[in-house]
PDB file of C-alpha atoms in Angstrom:
ATOM      1  CA  MET A   1       9.222-153.974  -2.420  1.00 60.00           C
ATOM      2  CA  ASN A   2       5.951-154.568  -4.045  1.00 77.00           C
ATOM      3  CA  THR A   3       3.081-152.483  -5.325  1.00 78.00           C
ATOM      4  CA  ALA A   4       0.982-153.242  -1.391  1.00 76.00           C
ATOM      5  CA  THR A   5       3.799-151.260   0.228  1.00 74.00           C
ATOM      6  CA  TYR A   6       3.706-148.173  -1.686  1.00 71.00           C
ATOM      7  CA  ALA A   7       0.322-147.892  -1.188  1.00 71.00           C
ATOM      8  CA  GLU A   8       0.520-148.919   2.412  1.00 71.00           C
ATOM      9  CA  LEU A   9       3.344-145.937   3.011  1.00 66.00           C
ATOM     10  CA  ALA A  10       1.600-143.240   0.804  1.00 66.00           C
ATOM     11  CA  ALA A  11      -1.468-143.814   3.032  1.00 64.00           C
ATOM     12  CA  SER A  12       0.468-143.671   6.276  1.00 65.00           C
ATOM     13  CA  SER A  13      -0.735-140.900   7.968  1.00 62.00           C
ATOM     14  CA  ASP A  14       3.169-139.787   8.841  1.00 69.00           C
ATOM     15  CA  HIS A  15       3.577-138.762   4.959  1.00 73.00           C
ATOM     16  CA  VAL A  16       0.588-136.715   4.996  1.00 76.00           C
ATOM     17  CA  VAL A  17       1.715-134.892   7.801  1.00 79.00           C
ATOM     18  CA  ALA A  18       5.156-134.368   6.748  1.00 80.00           C
ATOM     19  CA  VAL A  19       3.686-133.045   2.839  1.00 81.00           C
ATOM     20  CA  THR A  20       1.616-131.122   5.043  1.00 85.00           C
ATOM     21  CA  ILE A  21       3.593-129.131   6.731  1.00 89.00           C
ATOM     22  CA  ALA A  22       6.119-128.450   4.056  1.00 90.00           C
ATOM     23  CA  PHE A  23       3.920-126.758   2.102  1.00 93.00           C
ATOM     24  CA  VAL A  24       2.151-124.791   4.679  1.00 95.00           C
ATOM     25  CA  GLY A  25       6.092-123.393   5.360  1.00 95.00           C
ATOM     26  CA  GLY A  26       7.450-123.195   1.827  1.00 96.00           C
ATOM     27  CA  LEU A  27       3.877-120.662   2.208  1.00 97.00           C
ATOM     28  CA  ILE A  28       5.408-119.007   5.167  1.00 97.00           C
ATOM     29  CA  VAL A  29       8.651-118.806   2.813  1.00 98.00           C
ATOM     30  CA  ALA A  30       6.549-116.801   0.287  1.00 98.00           C
ATOM     31  CA  CYS A  31       4.728-115.089   1.957  1.00 97.00           C
ATOM     32  CA  ALA A  32       7.534-113.350   4.067  1.00 98.00           C
ATOM     33  CA  LEU A  33       9.840-112.619   0.385  1.00 98.00           C
ATOM     34  CA  ILE A  34       6.207-110.768  -0.519  1.00 98.00           C
ATOM     35  CA  TRP A  35       6.313-108.771   2.200  1.00 98.00           C
ATOM     36  CA  ALA A  36       9.649-107.931   2.242  1.00 98.00           C
ATOM     37  CA  VAL A  37       9.837-106.683  -1.368  1.00 97.00           C
ATOM     38  CA  ARG A  38       6.883-104.297  -0.576  1.00 97.00           C
ATOM     39  CA  VAL A  39       8.259-102.892   2.891  1.00 95.00           C
ATOM     40  CA  GLY A  40      11.641-102.305   0.252  1.00 93.00           C
ATOM     41  CA  MET A  41       9.333-100.855  -2.164  1.00 91.00           C
ATOM     42  CA  ARG A  42       7.485 -98.385   0.402  1.00 90.00           C
ATOM     43  CA  VAL A  43      10.884 -97.864   2.085  1.00 89.00           C
ATOM     44  CA  MET A  44      12.843 -96.733  -1.777  1.00 85.00           C
ATOM     45  CA  ASP A  45      10.096 -94.858  -2.447  1.00 83.00           C
ATOM     46  CA  THR A  46      10.288 -92.638   0.613  1.00 84.00           C
ATOM     47  CA  ASP A  47      13.335 -92.102   0.593  1.00 78.00           C
ATOM     48  CA  THR A  48      14.902 -91.524  -3.095  1.00 72.00           C
ATOM     49  CA  HIS A  49      14.689 -87.204  -3.814  1.00 78.00           C
ATOM     50  CA  HIS A  50      13.389 -87.527  -7.039  1.00 78.00           C
ATOM     51  CA  PRO A  51      14.555 -84.134  -8.621  1.00 82.00           C
ATOM     52  CA  SER A  52      11.871 -81.454  -9.678  1.00 86.00           C
ATOM     53  CA  PRO A  53      12.015 -79.906 -12.669  1.00 87.00           C
ATOM     54  CA  GLU A  54      13.852 -76.851 -12.170  1.00 89.00           C
ATOM     55  CA  GLU A  55      16.865 -79.891 -10.793  1.00 89.00           C
ATOM     56  CA  GLN A  56      17.199 -81.294 -13.818  1.00 89.00           C
ATOM     57  CA  PRO A  57      19.958 -80.607 -16.587  1.00 87.00           C
ATOM     58  CA  HIS A  58      19.191 -77.909 -19.103  1.00 87.00           C
ATOM     59  CA  VAL A  59      20.286 -77.072 -22.514  1.00 88.00           C
ATOM     60  CA  PRO A  60      23.258 -74.180 -22.432  1.00 87.00           C
ATOM     61  CA  ASP A  61      21.732 -70.347 -23.171  1.00 88.00           C
ATOM     62  CA  GLY A  62      24.332 -70.744 -26.660  1.00 86.00           C
ATOM     63  CA  GLY A  63      22.945 -74.136 -27.546  1.00 85.00           C
ATOM     64  CA  PRO A  64      23.598 -77.772 -27.776  1.00 85.00           C
ATOM     65  CA  VAL A  65      28.066 -78.407 -28.021  1.00 83.00           C
ATOM     66  CA  ARG A  66      28.807 -79.137 -30.694  1.00 83.00           C
ATOM     67  CA  GLU A  67      31.922 -81.336 -31.344  1.00 83.00           C
ATOM     68  CA  MET A  68      34.968 -79.494 -32.952  1.00 82.00           C
ATOM     69  CA  ARG A  69      37.634 -81.388 -35.349  1.00 83.00           C
ATOM     70  CA  GLU A  70      41.031 -80.449 -35.812  1.00 86.00           C
ATOM     71  CA  MET A  71      44.272 -81.963 -37.078  1.00 86.00           C
ATOM     72  CA  ARG A  72      46.564 -82.038 -34.357  1.00 86.00           C
ATOM     73  CA  GLU A  73      50.363 -82.513 -34.670  1.00 85.00           C
ATOM     74  CA  PRO A  74      53.023 -83.635 -32.051  1.00 84.00           C
ATOM     75  CA  ASP A  75      54.401 -80.447 -29.682  1.00 79.00           C
ATOM     76  CA  ASP A  76      57.601 -81.832 -28.913  1.00 79.00           C
ATOM     77  CA  VAL A  77      60.287 -80.710 -26.155  1.00 75.00           C
ATOM     78  CA  PRO A  78      62.962 -78.153 -27.509  1.00 73.00           C
ATOM     79  CA  VAL A  79      66.504 -79.685 -27.956  1.00 75.00           C
ATOM     80  CA  VAL A  80      68.487 -77.597 -24.940  1.00 76.00           C
ATOM     81  CA  THR A  81      72.990 -78.411 -26.522  1.00 74.00           C
ATOM     82  CA  ARG A  82      75.058 -78.523 -23.282  1.00 77.00           C
ATOM     83  CA  ASP A  83      76.211 -74.112 -23.563  1.00 79.00           C
ATOM     84  CA  GLY A  84      72.153 -73.746 -23.701  1.00 74.00           C
ATOM     85  CA  GLN A  85      69.284 -72.927 -20.524  1.00 78.00           C
ATOM     86  CA  ARG A  86      68.035 -74.792 -19.268  1.00 78.00           C
ATOM     87  CA  LEU A  87      64.311 -75.477 -19.539  1.00 77.00           C
ATOM     88  CA  MET A  88      62.182 -74.569 -17.132  1.00 79.00           C
ATOM     89  CA  PRO A  89      58.642 -75.910 -16.291  1.00 80.00           C
ATOM     90  CA  HIS A  90      56.818 -73.152 -16.831  1.00 81.00           C
ATOM     91  CA  GLU A  91      58.375 -73.299 -20.117  1.00 75.00           C
ATOM     92  CA  LEU A  92      55.975 -76.866 -20.668  1.00 76.00           C
ATOM     93  CA  HIS A  93      52.522 -76.860 -22.323  1.00 71.00           C
ATOM     94  CA  HIS A  94      49.855 -78.632 -20.447  1.00 72.00           C
ATOM     95  CA  ALA A  95      49.425 -80.827 -23.951  1.00 73.00           C
ATOM     96  CA  SER A  96      51.302 -82.951 -25.520  1.00 76.00           C
ATOM     97  CA  THR A  97      49.619 -82.240 -28.805  1.00 82.00           C
ATOM     98  CA  ARG A  98      49.190 -78.741 -30.825  1.00 82.00           C
ATOM     99  CA  THR A  99      47.261 -77.307 -34.015  1.00 84.00           C
ATOM    100  CA  GLY A 100      48.614 -78.725 -36.676  1.00 83.00           C
ATOM    101  CA  LYS A 101      49.347 -76.383 -39.768  1.00 84.00           C
ATOM    102  CA  ASP A 102      47.470 -78.423 -42.379  1.00 84.00           C
ATOM    103  CA  GLN A 103      43.806 -79.373 -41.456  1.00 83.00           C
ATOM    104  CA  LYS A 104      43.231 -81.294 -44.640  1.00 81.00           C
ATOM    105  CA  PRO A 105      42.277 -85.043 -43.160  1.00 77.00           C
ATOM    106  CA  ARG A 106      45.379 -87.530 -44.485  1.00 74.00           C
ATOM    107  CA  ARG A 107      42.982 -89.715 -47.283  1.00 73.00           C
ATOM    108  CA  TRP A 108      44.180 -93.188 -48.402  1.00 69.00           C
ATOM    109  CA  SER A 109      46.264 -92.965 -50.700  1.00 67.00           C
ATOM    110  CA  PRO A 110      45.442 -95.997 -54.280  1.00 65.00           C
ATOM    111  CA  GLY A 111      49.106 -97.298 -54.273  1.00 61.00           C
ATOM    112  CA  SER A 112      49.938 -97.885 -50.940  1.00 61.00           C
ATOM    113  CA  SER A 113      48.475-100.962 -49.336  1.00 56.00           C
ATOM    114  CA  GLY A 114      46.203 -99.603 -45.998  1.00 56.00           C
ATOM    115  CA  SER A 115      47.257-101.502 -43.336  1.00 60.00           C
ATOM    116  CA  PHE A 116      49.883-103.579 -42.131  1.00 59.00           C
ATOM    117  CA  GLY A 117      49.579-107.136 -43.802  1.00 57.00           C
ATOM    118  CA  GLY A 118      46.751-106.120 -45.899  1.00 58.00           C
ATOM    119  CA  GLY A 119      48.313-108.603 -48.563  1.00 58.00           C
ATOM    120  CA  GLY A 120      48.419-104.686 -50.822  1.00 57.00           C
ATOM    121  CA  LEU A 121      51.540-104.545 -53.068  1.00 59.00           C
ATOM    122  CA  GLY A 122      52.765-101.168 -50.900  1.00 55.00           C
ATOM    123  CA  ARG A 123      53.915 -98.297 -52.610  1.00 56.00           C
ATOM    124  CA  THR A 124      55.622 -98.612 -55.995  1.00 54.00           C
TER     125      THR A 124
END
């Protein structure tokens, strides 16, 4: 194909009609999407219940809740011998740990390696 053929195809009315139809179709689709978004936003504004200031959460009367730190230790199930009483379900605790006797937090010891495979000498 040469330049004259391209010029003739570009000037033909069939291509102009096809391009115009495609442009108008795209414009219709874009307008439909814009309309759908606006209708959706309007529906969301009317349907959504926005809480009033009275329905918002408030700070408790005693002030904000603070974090409590404590050292825990395991609360093991007692071992029962063959001739002893069996442990009943109501005698079990709801938690597997209890407040420890020593509330002083453990600190890093200078002679320890700090972690498994940390490269230190460990306790020597």
